[in-house]
Tab-separated table of C-alpha atoms in Angstrom:
chain	number	residue	atom	x	y	z
A	1	GLN	CA	-61.430	23.776	37.794
A	2	VAL	CA	-64.152	22.911	34.741
A	3	GLU	CA	-65.228	25.779	32.867
A	4	LEU	CA	-67.917	26.399	30.458
A	5	LEU	CA	-68.207	29.468	28.681
A	6	GLU	CA	-71.607	30.104	26.439
A	7	SER	CA	-71.294	32.297	23.817
A	8	GLY	CA	-74.133	33.406	20.684
A	9	GLY	CA	-77.277	33.975	22.076
A	10	GLY	CA	-79.676	37.223	20.715
A	11	SER	CA	-83.093	38.542	20.156
A	12	VAL	CA	-84.037	37.899	16.580
A	13	GLN	CA	-87.987	37.530	14.876
A	14	ALA	CA	-89.339	34.120	15.046
A	15	GLY	CA	-88.471	32.082	12.153
A	16	GLY	CA	-85.200	33.025	12.096
A	17	SER	CA	-82.115	31.127	13.603
A	18	LEU	CA	-79.262	31.344	16.218
A	19	THR	CA	-75.872	29.508	16.927
A	20	LEU	CA	-74.889	28.588	20.617
A	21	SER	CA	-71.089	27.741	21.007
A	22	CYS	CA	-69.661	27.130	24.075
A	23	VAL	CA	-66.215	25.820	25.186
A	24	ALA	CA	-65.030	23.565	27.874
A	25	SER	CA	-61.375	25.053	29.361
A	26	LYS	CA	-59.567	22.691	32.231
A	27	PHE	CA	-61.891	19.778	31.604
A	28	PRO	CA	-59.491	16.833	32.653
A	29	TYR	CA	-61.268	14.031	30.962
A	30	ASP	CA	-61.446	12.313	27.613
A	31	SER	CA	-64.473	11.168	27.482
A	32	TYR	CA	-67.694	13.421	28.227
A	33	CYS	CA	-70.687	14.378	27.359
A	34	MET	CA	-71.967	17.528	26.046
A	35	GLY	CA	-75.408	19.482	25.597
A	36	TRP	CA	-77.691	22.043	26.142
A	37	PHE	CA	-80.423	23.199	28.958
A	38	ARG	CA	-82.671	25.795	29.382
A	39	GLN	CA	-84.727	27.732	31.561
A	40	ALA	CA	-87.261	30.015	30.534
A	41	PRO	CA	-88.790	32.621	33.176
A	42	GLY	CA	-90.645	30.847	35.618
A	43	LYS	CA	-90.253	27.092	34.373
A	44	GLU	CA	-87.710	24.779	35.304
A	45	ARG	CA	-85.462	23.816	33.216
A	46	GLU	CA	-85.137	21.261	30.634
A	47	GLY	CA	-83.015	19.532	28.856
A	48	VAL	CA	-82.615	20.833	25.121
A	49	ALA	CA	-79.994	18.117	23.306
A	50	ILE	CA	-76.594	16.375	24.217
A	51	ILE	CA	-74.184	14.692	22.563
A	52	ASP	CA	-71.123	12.556	23.569
A	53	ARG	CA	-67.870	10.946	21.851
A	54	ARG	CA	-70.130	8.379	20.402
A	55	GLY	CA	-71.494	11.134	17.753
A	56	ASP	CA	-75.486	10.176	18.857
A	57	PRO	CA	-77.007	13.148	19.832
A	58	ARG	CA	-80.340	13.261	22.072
A	59	TYR	CA	-82.577	15.736	21.562
A	60	ALA	CA	-86.138	17.404	22.904
A	61	ASP	CA	-89.288	16.490	21.029
A	62	SER	CA	-90.038	20.050	21.295
A	63	VAL	CA	-86.077	21.048	19.280
A	64	LYS	CA	-86.196	17.802	17.510
A	65	GLY	CA	-86.196	18.762	13.897
A	66	ARG	CA	-84.800	22.538	14.112
A	67	PHE	CA	-81.794	21.998	16.421
A	68	THR	CA	-78.479	20.414	15.728
A	69	ILE	CA	-76.043	20.319	18.701
A	70	SER	CA	-72.976	18.916	16.977
A	71	GLY	CA	-69.245	19.651	18.813
A	72	ASP	CA	-65.404	19.433	17.866
A	73	TYR	CA	-65.021	16.881	20.167
A	74	ASP	CA	-61.273	17.250	20.848
A	75	LYS	CA	-61.038	20.525	21.366
A	76	TYR	CA	-64.048	20.624	23.605
A	77	HIS	CA	-66.565	23.367	21.968
A	78	LEU	CA	-69.652	22.592	21.772
A	79	TYR	CA	-72.578	24.286	19.239
A	80	LEU	CA	-76.196	24.553	18.794
A	81	GLN	CA	-77.729	25.136	15.726
A	82	MET	CA	-81.454	26.677	16.156
A	83	HIS	CA	-83.615	27.493	12.803
A	84	ASN	CA	-87.056	28.271	13.033
A	85	LEU	CA	-87.005	29.236	16.680
A	86	LYS	CA	-90.252	30.490	18.078
A	87	PRO	CA	-91.148	32.539	20.772
A	88	GLU	CA	-91.447	29.530	23.649
A	89	ASP	CA	-87.182	28.797	22.781
A	90	THR	CA	-87.310	31.981	24.431
A	91	ALA	CA	-84.682	31.780	27.554
A	92	MET	CA	-81.451	32.047	29.332
A	93	TYR	CA	-79.615	28.692	27.047
A	94	TYR	CA	-76.855	26.960	29.083
A	95	CYS	CA	-73.632	24.116	27.935
A	96	ALA	CA	-73.415	21.666	30.197
A	97	ALA	CA	-71.137	19.031	30.611
A	98	GLU	CA	-69.641	16.061	32.499
A	99	SER	CA	-67.010	12.786	32.979
A	100	GLY	CA	-68.232	9.962	31.149
A	101	LEU	CA	-71.320	8.936	28.288
A	102	CYS	CA	-74.864	10.796	27.875
A	103	THR	CA	-77.120	8.166	29.030
A	104	ASP	CA	-80.720	7.662	29.100
A	105	VAL	CA	-81.902	10.518	31.805
A	106	SER	CA	-78.858	13.023	30.867
A	107	LEU	CA	-81.201	14.916	29.135
A	108	LYS	CA	-83.974	14.751	32.402
A	109	TYR	CA	-81.106	15.327	34.912
A	110	GLY	CA	-79.003	17.382	33.450
A	111	LEU	CA	-74.790	17.162	33.845
A	112	ASP	CA	-72.477	17.975	36.662
A	113	TYR	CA	-70.483	21.497	35.201
A	114	TRP	CA	-72.870	24.243	33.924
A	115	GLY	CA	-71.849	27.678	32.119
A	116	LYS	CA	-74.007	30.597	33.592
A	117	GLY	CA	-76.267	30.858	30.703
A	118	THR	CA	-76.322	32.600	27.045
A	119	LEU	CA	-80.162	34.299	26.455
A	120	VAL	CA	-82.038	33.791	23.075
A	121	THR	CA	-84.753	35.828	23.423
A	122	ILE	CA	-87.572	35.143	20.259
A	123	TYR	CA	-89.911	37.594	19.509
A	124	SER	CA	-93.368	37.692	17.254
């Protein structure tokens, strides 16, 4: 069974930075799309960033220029560097993955496998 484990969440002041990490295990695919999604209290889940072996990341408009997604594709590691954090970035952040390449709707609809999330809290 595929397992995704996130780490790196925490509480930081607005304007600060955090880096989230995710490692996928028991993942039987050589080609896959991985990404970060988040859900704030009382809000719907939204896609933050996705990436696949082609190395062409896609971002939500709300995080462009502030967040950077990267990964060690062969080791199934995924990262999200977050800078200039804002209170509205407060949410549970989830790592997700699925086989194959990312598509135009991956960021919108999510992926097949999910981690349990790591909480990011930004205070002003």
